[in-house]
Amino acid sequence: MIVLYIIAAILILLLMITIHEAGHYFAGKMLGFGITEFSIGLGPKLLSRKMRSGETFSVRALPLGGYCAFESEESEENVSVGSENVFPETNVEDEKADKENVAEKRTFETRKPWKRIIVLLAGPVFNLVSAIVFSFIYMLAAGYAVPSVTGFDLDPDTGERYAAELVEGDVIITVNGKDITFMTSANELFSKIENGEKAVFTIERDGEVVEAEVEKQYIEAGKESGWRFGISTEYVRKENGFGKAALYCVPYTFELSWAILGSFGMLFTGQIPLTDMTGPIGTVGMIASYSAANPMNILLFLPLIASNLAIFNLLPIPALDGARIVFVLIEWIRKKPVNRKTEGMIHAVGLMALFAFVVIVDFAGMISRL
């Protein structure tokens, strides 16, 4: 069974990368960029089809990557546009020059900076939009949890129970008028009540909705003494519904993205050890193990990975979209590009460093789990 979840995890990663590259592809098509190949996967070709437009769509052997290849100044393919000889009387040299001019306009490097930035941003944007869609699906399927009263603490002196205003089976749905939702847990709302103050609970009891005031007081219970409402609870599931899922999917996605950005910052400052990070292999293993424990976790990983891929690709690290955008901005400001060979070398070194980092992260993670 675990093998099926590993396959599912690999397909999830491949889906996220395909969505990312589709962003580059569709933005490039809309803005008139020449595209030579759209590949799902890396390495040797398994399937390949060349379209009349000259674009090749392929599936490759390694399912942990993919790319959208644009026509480049340095590519020999960019002089072959595939246009027919509509005017036979045209001079051969003129025809060749026309083809080269059309091809040049279609190359990535010769397009206007703002167009290149849109194409580069489109990959992360597609991932972010897909994360919102996946968050919506997850919220519809998972619902949210609310506390149901299962018991009460007893006063050690009188033997009377605390929170006498409540009865077993009460389901708390709001605290001081604030709804318990997918985004705001009951514990979070409980913690905002000051010690010694009363909170107004809206509760569902025997099919009716009623209110009860419950005091947060200091309860003597040995090592477990502390300020609380004197109740024991277990969480029950409530459905979000279409409206609530639509309302919360966007803020939830941005909350995920902010948390991911914060984790990258803590990694660079040393607040998070390298062993807490995972590369592709570690991610596949994590998705498979958590999904085997609860298949619903698959839906949780979809927005998480999509957000992760969007944020990571926007970082100004050579070989990533963020760094390529930086180079285009420099060209835009200077009115001339950075030397293409220099930029290419920087991205090549960055790509090798990125692969090395991923290998180190996965290896460190495996060692820490032994």
mmCIF file of C-alpha atoms in Angstrom, residues 6-362:
data_model
loop_
_atom_site.group_PDB
_atom_site.id
_atom_site.type_symbol
_atom_site.label_atom_id
_atom_site.label_comp_id
_atom_site.label_asym_id
_atom_site.label_seq_id
_atom_site.Cartn_x
_atom_site.Cartn_y
_atom_site.Cartn_z
ATOM 1 C CA ILE A 6 4.828 6.978 -2.968
ATOM 2 C CA ILE A 7 3.575 6.958 -6.572
ATOM 3 C CA ALA A 8 0.839 9.429 -5.585
ATOM 4 C CA ALA A 9 3.439 11.683 -3.927
ATOM 5 C CA ILE A 10 5.627 11.665 -7.057
ATOM 6 C CA LEU A 11 2.607 12.496 -9.218
ATOM 7 C CA ILE A 12 1.725 15.391 -6.879
ATOM 8 C CA LEU A 13 5.209 16.890 -7.247
ATOM 9 C CA LEU A 14 5.056 16.390 -11.008
ATOM 10 C CA LEU A 15 1.637 18.078 -11.102
ATOM 11 C CA MET A 16 2.986 21.118 -9.225
ATOM 12 C CA ILE A 17 5.961 21.476 -11.573
ATOM 13 C CA THR A 18 3.709 21.049 -14.622
ATOM 14 C CA ILE A 19 1.401 23.803 -13.327
ATOM 15 C CA HIS A 20 4.443 26.036 -12.810
ATOM 16 C CA GLU A 21 5.775 25.477 -16.321
ATOM 17 C CA ALA A 22 2.266 25.875 -17.769
ATOM 18 C CA GLY A 23 2.290 29.388 -16.328
ATOM 19 C CA HIS A 24 5.446 30.217 -18.285
ATOM 20 C CA TYR A 25 4.031 28.517 -21.388
ATOM 21 C CA PHE A 26 0.654 30.278 -21.531
ATOM 22 C CA ALA A 27 2.111 33.685 -20.669
ATOM 23 C CA GLY A 28 4.756 33.175 -23.357
ATOM 24 C CA LYS A 29 2.154 32.184 -25.948
ATOM 25 C CA MET A 30 -0.033 35.181 -25.120
ATOM 26 C CA LEU A 31 2.906 37.584 -25.445
ATOM 27 C CA GLY A 32 4.281 36.072 -28.660
ATOM 28 C CA PHE A 33 7.395 34.323 -27.348
ATOM 29 C CA GLY A 34 8.834 31.484 -29.399
ATOM 30 C CA ILE A 35 8.637 28.176 -27.526
ATOM 31 C CA THR A 36 10.650 25.148 -28.617
ATOM 32 C CA GLU A 37 9.600 22.505 -26.082
ATOM 33 C CA PHE A 38 7.267 21.903 -23.159
ATOM 34 C CA SER A 39 8.515 18.932 -21.154
ATOM 35 C CA ILE A 40 6.953 17.011 -18.292
ATOM 36 C CA GLY A 41 9.850 15.378 -16.474
ATOM 37 C CA LEU A 42 13.583 15.430 -17.137
ATOM 38 C CA GLY A 43 16.114 13.111 -18.778
ATOM 39 C CA PRO A 44 15.557 10.814 -21.764
ATOM 40 C CA LYS A 45 12.350 11.243 -23.756
ATOM 41 C CA LEU A 46 9.636 8.632 -23.319
ATOM 42 C CA LEU A 47 6.999 10.313 -25.506
ATOM 43 C CA SER A 48 7.350 13.256 -27.845
ATOM 44 C CA ARG A 49 5.156 15.054 -30.364
ATOM 45 C CA LYS A 50 6.118 18.013 -32.514
ATOM 46 C CA MET A 51 3.257 20.335 -33.383
ATOM 47 C CA ARG A 52 2.788 22.294 -36.605
ATOM 48 C CA SER A 53 3.743 25.430 -34.695
ATOM 49 C CA GLY A 54 7.195 23.930 -34.193
ATOM 50 C CA GLU A 55 6.687 23.299 -30.471
ATOM 51 C CA THR A 56 7.549 19.901 -29.066
ATOM 52 C CA PHE A 57 5.540 18.396 -26.217
ATOM 53 C CA SER A 58 7.368 15.606 -24.431
ATOM 54 C CA VAL A 59 7.254 13.308 -21.432
ATOM 55 C CA ARG A 60 10.633 12.373 -20.012
ATOM 56 C CA ALA A 61 11.880 9.592 -17.772
ATOM 57 C CA LEU A 62 12.657 11.444 -14.505
ATOM 58 C CA PRO A 63 9.344 12.557 -12.937
ATOM 59 C CA LEU A 64 10.819 15.186 -10.573
ATOM 60 C CA GLY A 65 11.128 18.120 -12.926
ATOM 61 C CA GLY A 66 10.048 19.749 -16.157
ATOM 62 C CA TYR A 67 10.619 22.838 -18.240
ATOM 63 C CA CYS A 68 9.294 25.225 -20.850
ATOM 64 C CA ALA A 69 12.101 25.997 -23.330
ATOM 65 C CA PHE A 70 11.942 29.351 -25.109
ATOM 66 C CA GLU A 71 13.676 30.265 -28.334
ATOM 67 C CA SER A 72 16.998 31.881 -27.498
ATOM 68 C CA GLU A 73 19.520 34.090 -29.262
ATOM 69 C CA GLU A 74 22.028 31.291 -28.829
ATOM 70 C CA SER A 75 19.724 28.572 -30.165
ATOM 71 C CA GLU A 76 20.187 27.417 -33.751
ATOM 72 C CA GLU A 77 16.474 26.671 -33.885
ATOM 73 C CA ASN A 78 15.474 30.300 -33.782
ATOM 74 C CA VAL A 79 16.248 30.867 -37.477
ATOM 75 C CA SER A 80 13.701 28.257 -38.549
ATOM 76 C CA VAL A 81 10.291 29.849 -38.337
ATOM 77 C CA GLY A 82 8.396 27.447 -40.583
ATOM 78 C CA SER A 83 6.764 30.164 -42.694
ATOM 79 C CA GLU A 84 5.740 29.287 -46.244
ATOM 80 C CA ASN A 85 6.968 31.088 -49.380
ATOM 81 C CA VAL A 86 3.791 33.028 -50.096
ATOM 82 C CA PHE A 87 5.492 35.440 -52.551
ATOM 83 C CA PRO A 88 7.613 33.395 -54.997
ATOM 84 C CA GLU A 89 9.100 36.511 -56.545
ATOM 85 C CA THR A 90 10.744 37.527 -53.245
ATOM 86 C CA ASN A 91 14.535 37.543 -53.312
ATOM 87 C CA VAL A 92 16.053 34.572 -51.452
ATOM 88 C CA GLU A 93 18.276 36.841 -49.373
ATOM 89 C CA ASP A 94 15.314 39.046 -48.450
ATOM 90 C CA GLU A 95 13.293 35.984 -47.469
ATOM 91 C CA LYS A 96 16.121 34.732 -45.267
ATOM 92 C CA ALA A 97 16.444 38.156 -43.640
ATOM 93 C CA ASP A 98 12.693 38.249 -42.989
ATOM 94 C CA LYS A 99 12.793 34.845 -41.331
ATOM 95 C CA GLU A 100 15.689 35.874 -39.131
ATOM 96 C CA ASN A 101 13.912 39.109 -38.135
ATOM 97 C CA VAL A 102 10.725 37.251 -37.197
ATOM 98 C CA ALA A 103 12.730 34.661 -35.263
ATOM 99 C CA GLU A 104 14.695 37.358 -33.465
ATOM 100 C CA LYS A 105 11.481 39.008 -32.307
ATOM 101 C CA ARG A 106 10.302 35.669 -30.916
ATOM 102 C CA THR A 107 13.434 34.933 -28.878
ATOM 103 C CA PHE A 108 13.241 35.363 -25.136
ATOM 104 C CA GLU A 109 16.173 37.779 -24.875
ATOM 105 C CA THR A 110 14.846 40.239 -27.473
ATOM 106 C CA ARG A 111 11.377 40.667 -25.981
ATOM 107 C CA LYS A 112 10.655 43.786 -23.940
ATOM 108 C CA PRO A 113 11.694 43.550 -20.252
ATOM 109 C CA TRP A 114 8.160 43.916 -18.920
ATOM 110 C CA LYS A 115 7.015 41.015 -21.093
ATOM 111 C CA ARG A 116 9.859 38.811 -19.870
ATOM 112 C CA ILE A 117 9.041 39.679 -16.254
ATOM 113 C CA ILE A 118 5.394 38.697 -16.806
ATOM 114 C CA VAL A 119 6.461 35.355 -18.294
ATOM 115 C CA LEU A 120 8.874 34.690 -15.426
ATOM 116 C CA LEU A 121 6.270 35.652 -12.819
ATOM 117 C CA ALA A 122 3.587 33.516 -14.458
ATOM 118 C CA GLY A 123 5.046 30.236 -13.144
ATOM 119 C CA PRO A 124 4.901 31.209 -9.440
ATOM 120 C CA VAL A 125 1.543 32.952 -9.986
ATOM 121 C CA PHE A 126 0.062 29.762 -11.472
ATOM 122 C CA ASN A 127 1.350 27.846 -8.431
ATOM 123 C CA LEU A 128 -0.182 30.412 -6.075
ATOM 124 C CA VAL A 129 -3.537 30.349 -7.866
ATOM 125 C CA SER A 130 -3.507 26.541 -7.825
ATOM 126 C CA ALA A 131 -2.740 26.668 -4.088
ATOM 127 C CA ILE A 132 -5.906 28.736 -3.580
ATOM 128 C CA VAL A 133 -7.926 26.191 -5.580
ATOM 129 C CA PHE A 134 -6.401 23.286 -3.626
ATOM 130 C CA SER A 135 -7.078 25.112 -0.333
ATOM 131 C CA PHE A 136 -10.727 25.496 -1.360
ATOM 132 C CA ILE A 137 -10.977 21.763 -2.143
ATOM 133 C CA TYR A 138 -9.271 20.845 1.136
ATOM 134 C CA MET A 139 -11.593 23.065 3.172
ATOM 135 C CA LEU A 140 -14.667 21.580 1.526
ATOM 136 C CA ALA A 141 -13.472 18.041 2.178
ATOM 137 C CA ALA A 142 -11.933 18.449 5.648
ATOM 138 C CA GLY A 143 -14.310 20.918 7.257
ATOM 139 C CA TYR A 144 -13.213 22.332 10.617
ATOM 140 C CA ALA A 145 -13.183 21.242 14.257
ATOM 141 C CA VAL A 146 -15.252 22.615 17.153
ATOM 142 C CA PRO A 147 -15.082 21.514 20.812
ATOM 143 C CA SER A 148 -17.811 19.371 22.333
ATOM 144 C CA VAL A 149 -18.043 19.243 26.146
ATOM 145 C CA THR A 150 -17.297 15.762 27.491
ATOM 146 C CA GLY A 151 -16.664 16.400 31.196
ATOM 147 C CA PHE A 152 -16.004 18.896 33.997
ATOM 148 C CA ASP A 153 -13.373 19.655 36.617
ATOM 149 C CA LEU A 154 -14.549 19.420 40.229
ATOM 150 C CA ASP A 155 -13.937 21.910 43.023
ATOM 151 C CA PRO A 156 -11.645 20.051 45.468
ATOM 152 C CA ASP A 157 -13.307 21.744 48.462
ATOM 153 C CA THR A 158 -17.018 21.451 47.641
ATOM 154 C CA GLY A 159 -16.994 18.669 45.059
ATOM 155 C CA GLU A 160 -19.157 20.791 42.803
ATOM 156 C CA ARG A 161 -18.326 20.960 39.127
ATOM 157 C CA TYR A 162 -17.077 24.062 37.387
ATOM 158 C CA ALA A 163 -18.839 25.604 34.360
ATOM 159 C CA ALA A 164 -22.254 24.714 35.729
ATOM 160 C CA GLU A 165 -23.812 26.707 32.886
ATOM 161 C CA LEU A 166 -22.801 23.962 30.425
ATOM 162 C CA VAL A 167 -23.891 20.349 30.040
ATOM 163 C CA GLU A 168 -22.201 17.367 28.434
ATOM 164 C CA GLY A 169 -22.671 17.328 24.681
ATOM 165 C CA ASP A 170 -22.697 21.117 24.302
ATOM 166 C CA VAL A 171 -20.906 22.089 21.074
ATOM 167 C CA ILE A 172 -19.156 25.477 21.328
ATOM 168 C CA ILE A 173 -19.368 27.392 18.031
ATOM 169 C CA THR A 174 -18.422 30.964 19.028
ATOM 170 C CA VAL A 175 -16.462 32.668 21.827
ATOM 171 C CA ASN A 176 -17.434 36.261 22.649
ATOM 172 C CA GLY A 177 -19.159 36.502 19.295
ATOM 173 C CA LYS A 178 -16.147 35.282 17.307
ATOM 174 C CA ASP A 179 -16.767 32.184 15.223
ATOM 175 C CA ILE A 180 -14.591 29.117 15.575
ATOM 176 C CA THR A 181 -13.540 28.495 11.989
ATOM 177 C CA PHE A 182 -10.995 26.729 9.826
ATOM 178 C CA MET A 183 -8.735 29.752 10.340
ATOM 179 C CA THR A 184 -9.427 30.435 14.033
ATOM 180 C CA SER A 185 -9.289 27.522 16.472
ATOM 181 C CA ALA A 186 -11.157 27.276 19.786
ATOM 182 C CA ASN A 187 -7.884 27.193 21.732
ATOM 183 C CA GLU A 188 -6.806 30.433 20.059
ATOM 184 C CA LEU A 189 -10.035 32.152 21.138
ATOM 185 C CA PHE A 190 -9.869 30.633 24.635
ATOM 186 C CA SER A 191 -6.353 31.987 25.113
ATOM 187 C CA LYS A 192 -7.538 35.548 24.431
ATOM 188 C CA ILE A 193 -9.838 35.512 27.454
ATOM 189 C CA GLU A 194 -8.167 37.170 30.433
ATOM 190 C CA ASN A 195 -7.793 35.213 33.659
ATOM 191 C CA GLY A 196 -10.774 35.763 35.936
ATOM 192 C CA GLU A 197 -12.990 37.077 33.123
ATOM 193 C CA LYS A 198 -16.140 35.504 31.758
ATOM 194 C CA ALA A 199 -16.542 34.445 28.146
ATOM 195 C CA VAL A 200 -19.845 34.222 26.317
ATOM 196 C CA PHE A 201 -20.081 30.863 24.550
ATOM 197 C CA THR A 202 -22.586 30.302 21.764
ATOM 198 C CA ILE A 203 -23.391 26.617 21.895
ATOM 199 C CA GLU A 204 -25.473 24.064 20.066
ATOM 200 C CA ARG A 205 -27.536 22.017 22.537
ATOM 201 C CA ASP A 206 -30.146 19.457 21.517
ATOM 202 C CA GLY A 207 -30.712 21.120 18.154
ATOM 203 C CA GLU A 208 -30.984 24.622 19.617
ATOM 204 C CA VAL A 209 -28.511 27.508 19.716
ATOM 205 C CA VAL A 210 -28.102 29.083 23.167
ATOM 206 C CA GLU A 211 -25.603 31.267 24.994
ATOM 207 C CA ALA A 212 -23.808 30.697 28.292
ATOM 208 C CA GLU A 213 -21.352 32.775 30.327
ATOM 209 C CA VAL A 214 -18.423 30.752 31.651
ATOM 210 C CA GLU A 215 -15.673 32.135 33.893
ATOM 211 C CA LYS A 216 -11.992 31.449 33.277
ATOM 212 C CA GLN A 217 -10.737 30.679 36.776
ATOM 213 C CA TYR A 218 -7.796 29.159 38.574
ATOM 214 C CA ILE A 219 -8.445 25.468 39.128
ATOM 215 C CA GLU A 220 -6.470 23.442 41.684
ATOM 216 C CA ALA A 221 -5.554 20.078 40.210
ATOM 217 C CA GLY A 222 -2.051 19.262 41.430
ATOM 218 C CA LYS A 223 0.469 19.422 38.613
ATOM 219 C CA GLU A 224 -2.314 20.352 36.202
ATOM 220 C CA SER A 225 -3.415 23.421 38.165
ATOM 221 C CA GLY A 226 -3.989 26.531 36.080
ATOM 222 C CA TRP A 227 -6.382 29.045 34.577
ATOM 223 C CA ARG A 228 -9.088 27.447 32.455
ATOM 224 C CA PHE A 229 -12.835 27.048 32.028
ATOM 225 C CA GLY A 230 -13.065 23.768 33.954
ATOM 226 C CA ILE A 231 -14.262 21.626 31.064
ATOM 227 C CA SER A 232 -12.945 18.661 29.120
ATOM 228 C CA THR A 233 -13.635 18.616 25.392
ATOM 229 C CA GLU A 234 -13.257 16.525 22.301
ATOM 230 C CA TYR A 235 -13.337 17.956 18.808
ATOM 231 C CA VAL A 236 -16.099 17.195 16.347
ATOM 232 C CA ARG A 237 -16.149 17.976 12.639
ATOM 233 C CA LYS A 238 -18.352 20.592 11.043
ATOM 234 C CA GLU A 239 -18.631 21.225 7.313
ATOM 235 C CA ASN A 240 -17.344 24.459 5.866
ATOM 236 C CA GLY A 241 -19.785 24.638 2.982
ATOM 237 C CA PHE A 242 -19.100 26.328 -0.353
ATOM 238 C CA GLY A 243 -19.392 29.869 1.017
ATOM 239 C CA LYS A 244 -17.030 29.419 3.945
ATOM 240 C CA ALA A 245 -14.497 27.522 1.838
ATOM 241 C CA ALA A 246 -14.563 30.326 -0.753
ATOM 242 C CA LEU A 247 -14.227 32.934 2.013
ATOM 243 C CA TYR A 248 -11.252 31.375 3.757
ATOM 244 C CA CYS A 249 -9.271 29.695 0.943
ATOM 245 C CA VAL A 250 -7.461 32.918 -0.057
ATOM 246 C CA PRO A 251 -6.384 34.057 3.449
ATOM 247 C CA TYR A 252 -5.432 30.467 4.305
ATOM 248 C CA THR A 253 -3.192 30.261 1.218
ATOM 249 C CA PHE A 254 -1.493 33.556 2.036
ATOM 250 C CA GLU A 255 -1.037 32.431 5.631
ATOM 251 C CA LEU A 256 0.668 29.289 4.319
ATOM 252 C CA SER A 257 2.866 31.366 2.011
ATOM 253 C CA TRP A 258 3.832 33.742 4.816
ATOM 254 C CA ALA A 259 4.747 30.804 7.065
ATOM 255 C CA ILE A 260 6.874 29.290 4.281
ATOM 256 C CA LEU A 261 8.633 32.616 3.694
ATOM 257 C CA GLY A 262 9.290 32.878 7.418
ATOM 258 C CA SER A 263 10.749 29.364 7.511
ATOM 259 C CA PHE A 264 13.185 30.261 4.703
ATOM 260 C CA GLY A 265 14.248 33.322 6.693
ATOM 261 C CA MET A 266 14.794 31.236 9.831
ATOM 262 C CA LEU A 267 16.812 28.725 7.815
ATOM 263 C CA PHE A 268 19.172 31.438 6.531
ATOM 264 C CA THR A 269 19.552 32.914 10.033
ATOM 265 C CA GLY A 270 20.222 29.519 11.601
ATOM 266 C CA GLN A 271 16.999 29.405 13.649
ATOM 267 C CA ILE A 272 15.927 26.252 11.813
ATOM 268 C CA PRO A 273 18.504 23.463 11.416
ATOM 269 C CA LEU A 274 19.204 22.051 7.975
ATOM 270 C CA THR A 275 17.895 18.651 9.112
ATOM 271 C CA ASP A 276 14.398 20.130 9.444
ATOM 272 C CA MET A 277 14.297 20.829 5.688
ATOM 273 C CA THR A 278 13.423 18.269 3.019
ATOM 274 C CA GLY A 279 14.346 17.890 -0.641
ATOM 275 C CA PRO A 280 12.284 16.100 -3.302
ATOM 276 C CA ILE A 281 13.065 12.612 -1.976
ATOM 277 C CA GLY A 282 12.287 13.600 1.599
ATOM 278 C CA THR A 283 9.105 15.345 0.474
ATOM 279 C CA VAL A 284 7.930 12.245 -1.387
ATOM 280 C CA GLY A 285 8.608 10.124 1.689
ATOM 281 C CA MET A 286 6.789 12.576 3.974
ATOM 282 C CA ILE A 287 3.737 12.814 1.716
ATOM 283 C CA ALA A 288 3.581 9.022 1.408
ATOM 284 C CA SER A 289 3.883 8.348 5.156
ATOM 285 C CA TYR A 290 1.355 11.011 6.213
ATOM 286 C CA SER A 291 -1.075 10.006 3.468
ATOM 287 C CA ALA A 292 -0.834 6.346 4.471
ATOM 288 C CA ALA A 293 -1.790 7.359 8.024
ATOM 289 C CA ASN A 294 -4.720 9.464 6.780
ATOM 290 C CA PRO A 295 -5.589 9.791 3.050
ATOM 291 C CA MET A 296 -7.104 13.231 3.783
ATOM 292 C CA ASN A 297 -3.538 14.494 4.264
ATOM 293 C CA ILE A 298 -3.054 14.288 0.489
ATOM 294 C CA LEU A 299 -5.456 17.220 0.160
ATOM 295 C CA LEU A 300 -3.529 19.097 2.857
ATOM 296 C CA PHE A 301 -0.218 18.695 1.015
ATOM 297 C CA LEU A 302 -1.562 20.060 -2.289
ATOM 298 C CA PRO A 303 -1.867 23.748 -1.229
ATOM 299 C CA LEU A 304 1.224 23.440 0.974
ATOM 300 C CA ILE A 305 3.500 22.250 -1.840
ATOM 301 C CA ALA A 306 1.971 24.641 -4.385
ATOM 302 C CA SER A 307 2.618 27.609 -2.059
ATOM 303 C CA ASN A 308 6.102 26.316 -1.303
ATOM 304 C CA LEU A 309 6.994 26.087 -4.984
ATOM 305 C CA ALA A 310 5.626 29.585 -5.680
ATOM 306 C CA ILE A 311 7.596 31.233 -2.851
ATOM 307 C CA PHE A 312 10.784 29.254 -3.465
ATOM 308 C CA ASN A 313 10.904 30.166 -7.159
ATOM 309 C CA LEU A 314 10.564 33.864 -6.357
ATOM 310 C CA LEU A 315 13.703 33.850 -4.203
ATOM 311 C CA PRO A 316 16.603 35.699 -5.899
ATOM 312 C CA ILE A 317 18.701 32.547 -6.155
ATOM 313 C CA PRO A 318 20.536 31.988 -9.472
ATOM 314 C CA ALA A 319 18.691 29.591 -11.804
ATOM 315 C CA LEU A 320 15.324 30.404 -10.184
ATOM 316 C CA ASP A 321 12.691 32.757 -11.588
ATOM 317 C CA GLY A 322 13.427 35.329 -8.886
ATOM 318 C CA ALA A 323 17.057 35.725 -9.959
ATOM 319 C CA ARG A 324 16.111 35.867 -13.646
ATOM 320 C CA ILE A 325 13.666 38.666 -12.851
ATOM 321 C CA VAL A 326 16.492 40.526 -11.061
ATOM 322 C CA PHE A 327 18.662 40.310 -14.184
ATOM 323 C CA VAL A 328 15.807 41.596 -16.372
ATOM 324 C CA LEU A 329 15.239 44.495 -13.966
ATOM 325 C CA ILE A 330 18.956 45.348 -14.102
ATOM 326 C CA GLU A 331 18.778 45.347 -17.898
ATOM 327 C CA TRP A 332 15.657 47.513 -17.801
ATOM 328 C CA ILE A 333 17.355 50.086 -15.545
ATOM 329 C CA ARG A 334 20.733 50.058 -17.343
ATOM 330 C CA LYS A 335 19.114 50.033 -20.795
ATOM 331 C CA LYS A 336 21.438 47.195 -21.722
ATOM 332 C CA PRO A 337 21.669 43.583 -20.584
ATOM 333 C CA VAL A 338 24.253 41.949 -18.402
ATOM 334 C CA ASN A 339 26.626 39.950 -20.576
ATOM 335 C CA ARG A 340 24.570 36.921 -21.661
ATOM 336 C CA LYS A 341 27.423 34.474 -21.167
ATOM 337 C CA THR A 342 28.097 35.844 -17.688
ATOM 338 C CA GLU A 343 24.440 35.576 -16.758
ATOM 339 C CA GLY A 344 24.253 32.075 -18.190
ATOM 340 C CA MET A 345 27.296 31.018 -16.194
ATOM 341 C CA ILE A 346 25.801 32.462 -12.992
ATOM 342 C CA HIS A 347 22.570 30.533 -13.529
ATOM 343 C CA ALA A 348 24.480 27.345 -14.391
ATOM 344 C CA VAL A 349 26.551 27.582 -11.198
ATOM 345 C CA GLY A 350 23.371 28.397 -9.253
ATOM 346 C CA LEU A 351 21.629 25.347 -10.685
ATOM 347 C CA MET A 352 24.502 23.051 -9.711
ATOM 348 C CA ALA A 353 24.605 24.599 -6.233
ATOM 349 C CA LEU A 354 20.851 24.115 -5.941
ATOM 350 C CA PHE A 355 21.106 20.440 -6.899
ATOM 351 C CA ALA A 356 23.948 20.000 -4.403
ATOM 352 C CA PHE A 357 21.894 21.712 -1.690
ATOM 353 C CA VAL A 358 18.896 19.465 -2.383
ATOM 354 C CA VAL A 359 21.079 16.348 -2.164
ATOM 355 C CA ILE A 360 22.654 17.560 1.100
ATOM 356 C CA VAL A 361 19.241 18.390 2.594
ATOM 357 C CA ASP A 362 17.816 14.968 1.691
#
